[in-house]
Coordinates of C-alpha atoms in Angstrom, one line a residue:
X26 CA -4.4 20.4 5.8
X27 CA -7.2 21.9 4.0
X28 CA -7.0 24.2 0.7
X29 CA -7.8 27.1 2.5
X30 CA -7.3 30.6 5.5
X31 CA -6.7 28.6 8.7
X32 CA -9.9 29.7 11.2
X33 CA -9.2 30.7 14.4
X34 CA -8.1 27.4 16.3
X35 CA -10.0 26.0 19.2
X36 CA -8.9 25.3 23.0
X37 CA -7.9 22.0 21.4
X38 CA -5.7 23.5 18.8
X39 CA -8.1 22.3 16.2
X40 CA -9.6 24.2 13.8
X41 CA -12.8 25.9 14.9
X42 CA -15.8 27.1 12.8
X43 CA -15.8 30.9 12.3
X44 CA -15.7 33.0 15.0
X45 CA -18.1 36.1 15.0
X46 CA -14.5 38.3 14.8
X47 CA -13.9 36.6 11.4
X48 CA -17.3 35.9 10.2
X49 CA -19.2 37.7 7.2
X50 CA -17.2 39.3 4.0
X51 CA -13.9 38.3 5.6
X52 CA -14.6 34.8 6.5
X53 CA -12.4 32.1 4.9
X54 CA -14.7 28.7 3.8
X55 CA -12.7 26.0 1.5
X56 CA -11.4 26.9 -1.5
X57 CA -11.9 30.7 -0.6
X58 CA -9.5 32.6 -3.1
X59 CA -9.7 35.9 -1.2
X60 CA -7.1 34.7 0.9
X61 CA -4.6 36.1 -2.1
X62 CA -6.5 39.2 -1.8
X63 CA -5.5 39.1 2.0
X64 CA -2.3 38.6 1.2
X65 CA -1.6 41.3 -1.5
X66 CA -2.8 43.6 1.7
X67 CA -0.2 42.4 4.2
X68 CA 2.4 42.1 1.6
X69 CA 2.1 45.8 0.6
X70 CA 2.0 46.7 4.3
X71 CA 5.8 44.5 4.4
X72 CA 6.5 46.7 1.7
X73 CA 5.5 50.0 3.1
X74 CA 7.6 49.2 6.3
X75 CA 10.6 48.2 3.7
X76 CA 10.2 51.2 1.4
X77 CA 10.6 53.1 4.5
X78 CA 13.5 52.2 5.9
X79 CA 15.4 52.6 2.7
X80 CA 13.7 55.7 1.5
X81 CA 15.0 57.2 4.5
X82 CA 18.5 56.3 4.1
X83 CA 19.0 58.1 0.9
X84 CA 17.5 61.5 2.2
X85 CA 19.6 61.4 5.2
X86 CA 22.0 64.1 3.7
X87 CA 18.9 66.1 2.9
X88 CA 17.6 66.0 6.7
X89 CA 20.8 66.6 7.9
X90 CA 21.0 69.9 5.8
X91 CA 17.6 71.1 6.6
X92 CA 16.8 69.9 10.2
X93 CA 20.8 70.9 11.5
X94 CA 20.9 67.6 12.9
X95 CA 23.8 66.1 14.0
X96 CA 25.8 62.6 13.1
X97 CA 24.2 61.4 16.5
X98 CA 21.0 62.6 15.6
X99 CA 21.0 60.9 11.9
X100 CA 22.2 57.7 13.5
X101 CA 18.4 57.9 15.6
X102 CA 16.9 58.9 12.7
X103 CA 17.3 54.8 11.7
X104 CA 18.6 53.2 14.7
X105 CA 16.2 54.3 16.6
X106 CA 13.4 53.0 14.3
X107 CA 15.0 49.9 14.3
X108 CA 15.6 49.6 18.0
X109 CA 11.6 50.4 18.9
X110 CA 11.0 47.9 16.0
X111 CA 13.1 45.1 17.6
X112 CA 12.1 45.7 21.1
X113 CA 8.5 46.1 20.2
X114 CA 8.6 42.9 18.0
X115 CA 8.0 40.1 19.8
X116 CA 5.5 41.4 22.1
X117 CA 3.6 42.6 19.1
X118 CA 3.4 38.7 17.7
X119 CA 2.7 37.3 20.8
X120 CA -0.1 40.0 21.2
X121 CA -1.3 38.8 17.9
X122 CA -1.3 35.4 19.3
X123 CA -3.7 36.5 22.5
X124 CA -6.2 39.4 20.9
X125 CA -6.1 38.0 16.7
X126 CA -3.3 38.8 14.0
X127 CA -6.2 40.9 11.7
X128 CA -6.9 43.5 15.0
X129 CA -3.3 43.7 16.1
X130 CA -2.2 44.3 11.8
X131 CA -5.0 46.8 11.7
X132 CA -4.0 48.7 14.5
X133 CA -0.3 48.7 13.3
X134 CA -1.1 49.8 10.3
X135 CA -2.8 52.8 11.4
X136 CA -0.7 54.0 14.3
X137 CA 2.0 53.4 11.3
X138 CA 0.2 56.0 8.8
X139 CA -0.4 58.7 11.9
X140 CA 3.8 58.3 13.2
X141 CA 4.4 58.9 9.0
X142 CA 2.3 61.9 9.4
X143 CA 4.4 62.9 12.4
X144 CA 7.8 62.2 10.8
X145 CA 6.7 64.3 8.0
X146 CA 6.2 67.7 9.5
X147 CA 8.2 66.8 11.7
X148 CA 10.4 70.7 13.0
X149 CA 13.4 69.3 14.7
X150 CA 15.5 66.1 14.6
X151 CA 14.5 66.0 18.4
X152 CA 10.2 65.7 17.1
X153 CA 11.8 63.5 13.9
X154 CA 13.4 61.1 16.4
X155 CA 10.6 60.6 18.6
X156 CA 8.4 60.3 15.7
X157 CA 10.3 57.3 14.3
X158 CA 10.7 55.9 17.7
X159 CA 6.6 55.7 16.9
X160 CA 7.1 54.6 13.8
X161 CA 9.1 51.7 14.8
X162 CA 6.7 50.8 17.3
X163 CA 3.5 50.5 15.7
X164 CA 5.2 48.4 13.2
X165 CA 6.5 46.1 15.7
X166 CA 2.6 45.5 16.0
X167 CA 1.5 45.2 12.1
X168 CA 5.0 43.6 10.7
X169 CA 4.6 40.4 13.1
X170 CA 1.1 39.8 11.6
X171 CA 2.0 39.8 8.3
X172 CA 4.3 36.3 8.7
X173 CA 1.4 34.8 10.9
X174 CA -1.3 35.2 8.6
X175 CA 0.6 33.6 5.8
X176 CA 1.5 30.9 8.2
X177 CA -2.1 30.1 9.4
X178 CA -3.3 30.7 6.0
X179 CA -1.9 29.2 3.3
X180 CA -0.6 25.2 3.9
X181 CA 3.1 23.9 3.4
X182 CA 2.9 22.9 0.1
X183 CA 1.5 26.6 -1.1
X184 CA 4.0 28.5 1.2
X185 CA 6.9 27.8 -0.6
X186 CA 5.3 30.1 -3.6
X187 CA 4.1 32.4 -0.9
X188 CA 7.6 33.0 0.6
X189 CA 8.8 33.4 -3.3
X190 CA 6.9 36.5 -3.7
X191 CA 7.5 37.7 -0.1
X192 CA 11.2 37.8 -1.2
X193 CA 10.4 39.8 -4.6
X194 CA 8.4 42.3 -2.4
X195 CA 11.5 42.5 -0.4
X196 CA 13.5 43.2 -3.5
X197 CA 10.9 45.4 -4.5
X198 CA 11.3 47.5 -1.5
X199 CA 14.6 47.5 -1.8
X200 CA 14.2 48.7 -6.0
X201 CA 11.5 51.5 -5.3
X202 CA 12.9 52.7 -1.9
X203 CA 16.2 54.7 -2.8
X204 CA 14.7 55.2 -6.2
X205 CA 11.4 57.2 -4.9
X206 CA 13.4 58.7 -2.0
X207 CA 15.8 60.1 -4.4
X208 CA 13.0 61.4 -6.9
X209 CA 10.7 62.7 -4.1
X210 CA 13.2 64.3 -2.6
X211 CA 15.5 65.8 -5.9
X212 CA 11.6 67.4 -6.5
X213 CA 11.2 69.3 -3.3
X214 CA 7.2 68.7 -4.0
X215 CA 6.1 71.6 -2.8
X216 CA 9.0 73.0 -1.1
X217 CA 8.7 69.9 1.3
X218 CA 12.5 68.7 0.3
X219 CA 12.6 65.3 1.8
X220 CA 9.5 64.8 4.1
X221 CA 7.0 64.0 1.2
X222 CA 9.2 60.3 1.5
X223 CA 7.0 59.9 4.8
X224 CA 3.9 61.9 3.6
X225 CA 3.7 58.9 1.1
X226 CA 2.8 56.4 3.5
X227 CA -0.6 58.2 4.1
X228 CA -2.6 56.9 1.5
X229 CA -1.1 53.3 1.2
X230 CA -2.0 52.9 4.8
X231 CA -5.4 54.3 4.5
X232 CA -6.0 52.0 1.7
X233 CA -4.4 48.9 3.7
X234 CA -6.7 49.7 6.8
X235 CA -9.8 49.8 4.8
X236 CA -9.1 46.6 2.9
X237 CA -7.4 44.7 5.7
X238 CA -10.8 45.0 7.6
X239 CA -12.6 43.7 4.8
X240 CA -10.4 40.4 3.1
X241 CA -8.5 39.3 6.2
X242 CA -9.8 36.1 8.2
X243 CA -9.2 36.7 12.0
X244 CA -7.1 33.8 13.8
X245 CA -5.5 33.9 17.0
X246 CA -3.7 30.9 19.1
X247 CA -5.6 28.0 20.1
X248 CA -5.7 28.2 23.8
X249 CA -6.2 31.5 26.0
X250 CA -2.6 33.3 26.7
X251 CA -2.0 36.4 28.4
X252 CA 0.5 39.0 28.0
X253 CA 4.0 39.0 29.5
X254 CA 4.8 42.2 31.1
X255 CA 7.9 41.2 33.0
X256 CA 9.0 39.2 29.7
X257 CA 8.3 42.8 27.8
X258 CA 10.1 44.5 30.1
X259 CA 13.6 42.7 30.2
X260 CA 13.5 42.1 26.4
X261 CA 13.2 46.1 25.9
X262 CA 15.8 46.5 28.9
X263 CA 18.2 44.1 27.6
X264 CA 17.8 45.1 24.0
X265 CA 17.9 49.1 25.4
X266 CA 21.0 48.4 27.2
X267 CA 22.7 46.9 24.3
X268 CA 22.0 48.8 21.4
X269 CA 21.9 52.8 23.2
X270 CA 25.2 52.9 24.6
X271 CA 26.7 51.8 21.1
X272 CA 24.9 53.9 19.2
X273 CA 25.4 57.2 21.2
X274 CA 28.5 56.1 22.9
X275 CA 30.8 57.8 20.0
X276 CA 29.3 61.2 20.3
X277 CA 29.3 61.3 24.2
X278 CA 32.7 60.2 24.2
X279 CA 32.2 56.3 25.1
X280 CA 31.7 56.9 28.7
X281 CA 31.9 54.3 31.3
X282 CA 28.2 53.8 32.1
X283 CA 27.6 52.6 28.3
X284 CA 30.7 50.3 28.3
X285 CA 29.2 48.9 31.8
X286 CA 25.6 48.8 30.3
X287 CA 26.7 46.2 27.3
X288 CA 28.0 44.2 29.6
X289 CA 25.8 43.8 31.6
X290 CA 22.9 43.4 28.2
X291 CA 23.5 39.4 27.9
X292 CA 22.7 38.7 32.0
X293 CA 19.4 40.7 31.3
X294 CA 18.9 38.7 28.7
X295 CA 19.9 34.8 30.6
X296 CA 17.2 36.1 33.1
X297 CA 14.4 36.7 31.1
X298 CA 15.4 33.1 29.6
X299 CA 14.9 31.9 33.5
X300 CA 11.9 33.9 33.7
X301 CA 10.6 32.5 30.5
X302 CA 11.1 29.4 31.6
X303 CA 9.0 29.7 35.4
X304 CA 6.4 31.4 33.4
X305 CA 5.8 28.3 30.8
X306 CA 5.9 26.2 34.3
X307 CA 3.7 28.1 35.9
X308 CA 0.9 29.3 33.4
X309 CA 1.8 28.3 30.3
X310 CA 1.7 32.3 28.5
X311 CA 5.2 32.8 28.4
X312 CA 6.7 36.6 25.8
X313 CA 9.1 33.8 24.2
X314 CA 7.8 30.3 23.5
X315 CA 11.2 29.0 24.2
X316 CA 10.2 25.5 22.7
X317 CA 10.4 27.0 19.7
X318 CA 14.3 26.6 19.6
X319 CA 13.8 23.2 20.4
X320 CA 13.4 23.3 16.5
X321 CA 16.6 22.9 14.6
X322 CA 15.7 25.1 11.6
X323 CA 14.3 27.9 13.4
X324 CA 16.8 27.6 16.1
X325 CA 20.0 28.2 13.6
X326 CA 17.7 30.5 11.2
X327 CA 17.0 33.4 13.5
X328 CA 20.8 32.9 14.6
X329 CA 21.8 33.7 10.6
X330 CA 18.9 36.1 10.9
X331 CA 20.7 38.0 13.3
X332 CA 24.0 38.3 11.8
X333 CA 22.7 39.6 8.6
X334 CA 20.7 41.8 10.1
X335 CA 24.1 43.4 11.4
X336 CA 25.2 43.5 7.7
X337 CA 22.4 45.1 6.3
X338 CA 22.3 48.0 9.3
X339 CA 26.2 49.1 8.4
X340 CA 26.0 48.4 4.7
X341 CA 23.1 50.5 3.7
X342 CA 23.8 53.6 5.6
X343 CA 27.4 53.9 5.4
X344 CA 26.6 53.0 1.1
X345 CA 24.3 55.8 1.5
X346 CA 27.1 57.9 3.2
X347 CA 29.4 57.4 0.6
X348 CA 27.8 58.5 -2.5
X349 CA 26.6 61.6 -1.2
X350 CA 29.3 62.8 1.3
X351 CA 32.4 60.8 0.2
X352 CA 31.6 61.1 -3.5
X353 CA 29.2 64.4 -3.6
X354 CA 26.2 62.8 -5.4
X355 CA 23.0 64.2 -5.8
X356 CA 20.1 61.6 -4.2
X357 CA 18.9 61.2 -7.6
X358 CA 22.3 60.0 -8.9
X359 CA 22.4 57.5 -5.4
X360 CA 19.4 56.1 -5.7
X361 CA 19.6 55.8 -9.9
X362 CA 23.2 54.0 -9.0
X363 CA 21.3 51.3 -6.6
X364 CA 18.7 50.3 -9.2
X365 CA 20.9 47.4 -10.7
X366 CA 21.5 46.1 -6.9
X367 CA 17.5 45.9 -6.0
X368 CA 16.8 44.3 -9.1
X369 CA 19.4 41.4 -8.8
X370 CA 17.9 41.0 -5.1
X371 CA 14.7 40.8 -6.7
X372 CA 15.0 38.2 -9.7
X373 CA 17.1 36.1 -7.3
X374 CA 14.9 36.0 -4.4
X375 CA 11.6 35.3 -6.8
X376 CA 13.2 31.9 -7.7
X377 CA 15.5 30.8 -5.4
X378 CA 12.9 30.1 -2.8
X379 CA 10.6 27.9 -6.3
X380 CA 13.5 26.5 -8.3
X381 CA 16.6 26.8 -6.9
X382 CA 15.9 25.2 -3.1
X383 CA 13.7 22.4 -2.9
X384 CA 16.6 20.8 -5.4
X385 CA 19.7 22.1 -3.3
X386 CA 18.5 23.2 -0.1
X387 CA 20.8 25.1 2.4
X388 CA 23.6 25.3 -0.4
X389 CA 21.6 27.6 -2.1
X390 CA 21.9 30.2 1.0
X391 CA 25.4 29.4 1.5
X392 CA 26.2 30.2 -2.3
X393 CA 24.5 33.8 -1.5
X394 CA 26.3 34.3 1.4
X395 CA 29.6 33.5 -0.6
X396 CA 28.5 35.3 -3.4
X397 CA 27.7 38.7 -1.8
X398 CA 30.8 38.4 0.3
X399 CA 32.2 38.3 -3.8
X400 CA 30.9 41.5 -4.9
X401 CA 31.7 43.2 -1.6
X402 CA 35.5 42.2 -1.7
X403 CA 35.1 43.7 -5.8
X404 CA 33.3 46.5 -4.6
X405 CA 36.5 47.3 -2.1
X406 CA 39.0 46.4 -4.9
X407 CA 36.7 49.4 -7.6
X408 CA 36.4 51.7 -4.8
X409 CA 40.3 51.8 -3.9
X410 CA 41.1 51.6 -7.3
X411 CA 38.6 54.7 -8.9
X412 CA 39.1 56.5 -5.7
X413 CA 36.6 59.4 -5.8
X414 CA 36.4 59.5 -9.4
X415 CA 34.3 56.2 -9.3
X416 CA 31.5 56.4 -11.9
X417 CA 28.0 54.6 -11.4
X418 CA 28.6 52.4 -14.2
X419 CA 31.8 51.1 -12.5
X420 CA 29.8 50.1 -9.2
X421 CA 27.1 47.9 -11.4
X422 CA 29.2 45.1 -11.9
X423 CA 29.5 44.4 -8.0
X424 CA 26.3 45.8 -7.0
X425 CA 24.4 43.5 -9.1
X426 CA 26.5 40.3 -7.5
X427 CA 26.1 41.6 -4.1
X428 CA 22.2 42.1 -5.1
X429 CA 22.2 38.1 -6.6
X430 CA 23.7 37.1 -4.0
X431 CA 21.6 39.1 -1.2
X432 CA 18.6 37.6 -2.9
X433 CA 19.5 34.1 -2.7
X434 CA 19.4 34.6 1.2
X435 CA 16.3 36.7 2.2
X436 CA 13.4 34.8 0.6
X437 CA 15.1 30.9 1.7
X438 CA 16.1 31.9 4.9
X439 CA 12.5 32.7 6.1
X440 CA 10.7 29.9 4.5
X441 CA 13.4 27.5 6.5
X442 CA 13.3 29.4 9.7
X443 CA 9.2 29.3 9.6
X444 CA 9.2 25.4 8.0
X445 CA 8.6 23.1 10.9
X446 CA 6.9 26.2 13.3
X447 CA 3.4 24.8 15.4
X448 CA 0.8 27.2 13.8
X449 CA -0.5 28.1 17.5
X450 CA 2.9 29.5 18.1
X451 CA 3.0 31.6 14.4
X452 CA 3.0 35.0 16.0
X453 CA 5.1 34.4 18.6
X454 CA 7.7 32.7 15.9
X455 CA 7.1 35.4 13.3
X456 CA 8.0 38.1 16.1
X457 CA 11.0 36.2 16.9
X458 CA 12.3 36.4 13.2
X459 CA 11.5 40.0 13.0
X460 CA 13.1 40.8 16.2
X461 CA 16.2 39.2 15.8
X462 CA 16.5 40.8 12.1
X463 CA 15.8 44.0 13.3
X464 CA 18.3 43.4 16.8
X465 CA 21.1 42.5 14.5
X466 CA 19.9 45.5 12.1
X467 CA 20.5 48.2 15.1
X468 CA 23.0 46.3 16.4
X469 CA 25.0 47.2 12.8
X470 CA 23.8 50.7 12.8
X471 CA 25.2 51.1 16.1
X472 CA 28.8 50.0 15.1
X473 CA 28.5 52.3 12.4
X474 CA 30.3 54.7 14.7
X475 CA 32.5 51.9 15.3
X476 CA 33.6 51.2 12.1
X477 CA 32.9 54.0 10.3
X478 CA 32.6 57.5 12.1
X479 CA 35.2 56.4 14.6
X480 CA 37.9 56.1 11.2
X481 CA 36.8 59.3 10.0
X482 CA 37.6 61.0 13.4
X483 CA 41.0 59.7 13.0
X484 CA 41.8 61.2 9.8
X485 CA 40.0 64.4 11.1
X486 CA 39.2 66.7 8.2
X487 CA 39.4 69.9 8.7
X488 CA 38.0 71.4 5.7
X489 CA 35.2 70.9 3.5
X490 CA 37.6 69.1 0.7
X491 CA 39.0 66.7 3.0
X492 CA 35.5 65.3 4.1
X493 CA 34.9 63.2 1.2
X494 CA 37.8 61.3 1.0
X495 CA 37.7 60.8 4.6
X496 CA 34.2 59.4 4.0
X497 CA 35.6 57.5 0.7
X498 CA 38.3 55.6 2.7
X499 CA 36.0 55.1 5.9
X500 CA 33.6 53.5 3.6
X501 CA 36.2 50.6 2.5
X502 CA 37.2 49.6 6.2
X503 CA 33.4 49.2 7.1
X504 CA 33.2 47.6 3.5
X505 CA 35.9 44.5 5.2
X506 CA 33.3 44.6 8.2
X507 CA 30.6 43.7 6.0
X508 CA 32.7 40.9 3.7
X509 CA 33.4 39.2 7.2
X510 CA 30.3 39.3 9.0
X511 CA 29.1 37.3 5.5
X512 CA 31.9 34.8 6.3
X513 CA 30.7 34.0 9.6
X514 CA 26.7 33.8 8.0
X515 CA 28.1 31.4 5.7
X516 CA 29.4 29.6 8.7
X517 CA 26.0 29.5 10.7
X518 CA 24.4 27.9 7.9
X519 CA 25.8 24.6 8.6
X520 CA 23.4 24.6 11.6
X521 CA 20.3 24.6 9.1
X522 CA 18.5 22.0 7.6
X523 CA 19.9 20.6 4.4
X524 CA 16.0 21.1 2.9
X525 CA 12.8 22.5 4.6
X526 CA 10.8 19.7 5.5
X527 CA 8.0 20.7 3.2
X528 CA 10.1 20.6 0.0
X529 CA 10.9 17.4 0.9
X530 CA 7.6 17.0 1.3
X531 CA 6.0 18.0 -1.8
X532 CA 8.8 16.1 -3.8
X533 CA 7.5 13.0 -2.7
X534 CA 3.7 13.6 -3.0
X535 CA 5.0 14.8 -6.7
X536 CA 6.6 11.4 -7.1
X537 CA 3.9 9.5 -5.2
X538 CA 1.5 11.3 -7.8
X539 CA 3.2 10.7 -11.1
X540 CA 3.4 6.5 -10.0
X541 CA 0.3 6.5 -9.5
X542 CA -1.0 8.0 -12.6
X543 CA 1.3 5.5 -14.6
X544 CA -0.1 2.6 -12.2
X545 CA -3.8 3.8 -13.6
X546 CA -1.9 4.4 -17.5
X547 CA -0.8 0.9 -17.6
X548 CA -4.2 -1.0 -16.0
X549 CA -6.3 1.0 -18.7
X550 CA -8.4 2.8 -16.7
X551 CA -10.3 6.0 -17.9
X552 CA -9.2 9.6 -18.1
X553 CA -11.4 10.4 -15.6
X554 CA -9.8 7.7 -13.2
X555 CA -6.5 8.9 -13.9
X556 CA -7.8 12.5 -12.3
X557 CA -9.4 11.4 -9.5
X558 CA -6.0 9.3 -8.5
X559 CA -4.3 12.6 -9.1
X560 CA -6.5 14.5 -6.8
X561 CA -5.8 12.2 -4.2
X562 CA -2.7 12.8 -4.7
X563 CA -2.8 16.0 -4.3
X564 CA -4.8 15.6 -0.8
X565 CA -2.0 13.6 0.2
X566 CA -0.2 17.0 0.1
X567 CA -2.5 18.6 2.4
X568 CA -2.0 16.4 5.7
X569 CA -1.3 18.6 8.6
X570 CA 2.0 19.8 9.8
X571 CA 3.7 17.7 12.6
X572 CA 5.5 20.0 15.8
X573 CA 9.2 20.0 14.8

């Protein structure tokens, strides 16, 4: 595999020339470093669509208050993002795959900046709602993209830094989210209270638009696909069916339609896998490229992908619940109280994925799992024993091993699911990793009401000083959710590969290069010889992926 952006692949799968659609400024040749350019652009759109989800929770309170919306209403606020982001996924990636990742990221990213708009003069939670139902979607088309391109651009042995910095984006986003929320919206800018937290995506994704056009090389799949309707239309069905009922099942009383409608999620979903299947037969351009799972590591990796998204829907919102219901914090205080958490996701994620797996593989996701299942259980144990009086000091010890151990997960997990992927099939894989993040995202937002609004029903406060210990005790019991939703993630990753094929990989072109630069030492050949033996080494690195 060659040192440089993959071009658009021909009908053989090959590599092609440059197309027109990727020719001029944008065009990739060898040794083309504007591919990092291209990549700072889809990593800060990643990290717009991060910022935004955890901006949002921490102004929640805030929209509540000035919108009048209720707990069903708040739930939409992010549920319903992440349900049009889920359902929306995979059909954006595969669309990727069909029309090119550069047109399909470019159009995300601007129907992304015009929903922001929306959501930020938005005049009721009904218009804020549909808004983020927007928003969800046209991310669904740029997130998708952002995978892909890495994928088709950069070869195996430079994704493993690549994947390093995606996960310090995503601890990043999860630093500069709750802290920007809670300062943009402790200002009121304006007299805008919380909606400059949307505003703010304007000029990011004006700036992305105009420089995605410019640095990013098109590439699409290497033989002609076309969409999947019926595919789109049972994944949103099934997913619709799954996720609506528990989300507004609490605050319509759990009627029997929504029980019947979850039950009936899992046969929509065993017939699209049929339909899936007669569509490969028949014209090979199925939603799902069900081969994929054919492939171990990205087989059990959107499996653990799914579980923790369910983790990271109740844990964020119900932590977010907490501080400013349970414990009456200002968003300021909240988000200042996070900080520690984001940065320990941050510094563990930037070297897990470089130093920490290619010498112990899978055990270095397990250890995360295990260790932010730690610092959950001593959260529980601080929160029952401070009670409400719990000061932010108190929370950093756990917060920064729940962040450490958080960290040690996000970046690993998506190098291994992605390791042994066929680049033709990059957006379709990419949209699958998203999807099943985000499904098991909603999914844990819905059973917020479950496991948290549903225990604060039962000790019915009936006066403003009994809310926040009712939100302060509700907050443990999801808290035990969370801890054993980890165990079972810790479980799953048995199923992975003890070490992504392209660590293994690199350590023997590494060793393969170092024996032969002794070899050349000890015959007493030149300096010069020495590097050219290295540099074939270093080709050596570069031969193309197999199919897993």
């Amino acid at each position: 595999m060659t040192d440089h952006p993959a071009q658009p692949l021909s009908p053989t799968g090959d590599t092609a020339q440059p197309s027109p659609a990727a020719s001029g400024p944008a065009a990739a040749v060898p040794g083309d470093r504007r591919r990092w350019l291209a990549l700072a652009i889809v990593m800060t759109a990643a990290f717009m669509d991060l910022v935004d989800v955890t901006i949002v929770n921490i102004a929640i309170p805030s929209i509540e208050r000035d919108l009048s919306a209720s707990f069903g209403a708040i739930q939409w606020v992010t549920a319903g993002y992440a349900l049009a982001f889920a359902a929306g996924l995979i059909t954006g990636g595969r669309l990727g795959d069909i029309y090119g990742r550069k047109r399909l990221f470019l159009v995300g990213i601007a129907g992304f900046t015009l929903a922001s708009a929306l959501c930020g003069f938005a005049a009721s939670p009904e218009m804020l709602v549909a808004s983020r139902l927007l928003q969800g979607a046209m991310a669904s088309l740029m997130v998708p993209q952002v995978l892909a391109i890495v994928h088709v651009t950069f070869p195996a042995h430079e994704r493993g830094k690549v994947f390093g910095l995606f996960g310090a984006i995503v601890g990043l986003g999860a630093v500069s989210g709750p802290l920007l929320g809670a300062l943009l919206t402790q200002w009121n800018l304006f007299g805008l209270e919380w909606r400059p937290i949307f505003l703010i995506n304007l000029p990011v994704g004006i700036a992305g638009l105009i420089l995605g056009r410019k640095f990013i090389t098109e590439s699409r799949a290497g033989k002609a696909l076309r969409l999947d309707l019926v595919g789109v239309g049972l994944v949103t069905l099934g997913l619709l069916m799954l996720i609506y009922p528990l989300t507004r099942g609490r605050e319509l009383g759990w009627p029997l339609w929504g029980h019947l409608c979850m039950l009936a999620s899992p046969l929509v979903f065993a017939a699209l896998v049929v339909y899936e299947r007669h569509k490969t037969r028949r014209d090979g351009s199925p939603l799902i490229e069900l081969s994929l799972f054919k492939v171990k590591s990205f087989a059990a990796g959107v499996t653990v992908q799914l579980t923790f998204g369910v983790v990271m829907g109740v844990f964020f919102l119900v932590w977010t619940l907490y501080m400013q219901t349970g414990l009456g914090w200002t968003p300021l205080r909240a988000g200042l109280t996070g900080v520690p958490f984001s940065i320990a996701v941050s510094v563990a994620a930037g070297i897990s994925v470089q130093k920490l797996v290619p010498r112990f593989g899978r055990k270095v996701l397990q250890t995360g799992a295990l260790t932010m299942a730690a610092g959950v259980l001593l959260y529980i144990w601080e929160a029952d024993r401070y009670g409400r009086g719990i000061e932010s000091w108190q929370m950093a010890l756990p917060l920064v091993v729940m962040g450490l151990g958080m960290g040690l997960i996000v970046a690993p997990l998506t190098d291994a699911v992605l390791s042994d992927v066929p680049r033709e099939h990059a957006g379709s894989a990419s949209g699958l990793v998203n999807t099943t993040q985000q499904m098991g995202t909603a999914l844990g937002l819905g059973l917020v009401s479950v496991v948290f609004f549903d225990a604060i029903d039962e000790a019915a406060p009936r006066s403003p000083a009994e809310v926040g210990p009712a939100f302060a005790d509700a907050f443990q019991g999801a808290m035990w959710w969370v801890a054993a939703v980890l165990g079972v993630i810790f479980l799953v990753m048995f199923a992975l590969p003890r070490r992504p094929r392209q660590h293994a990989e690199a350590e023997a072109v590494a060793t393969e290069t170092d024996t032969e630069a002794a070899t050349a030492e000890a015959s007493g050949v030149s300096e010069a010889a020495v590097a050219k033996g290295e540099a074939a080494g270093s080709a050596a690195d570069r031969t193309p992926e197999r199919v897993g």
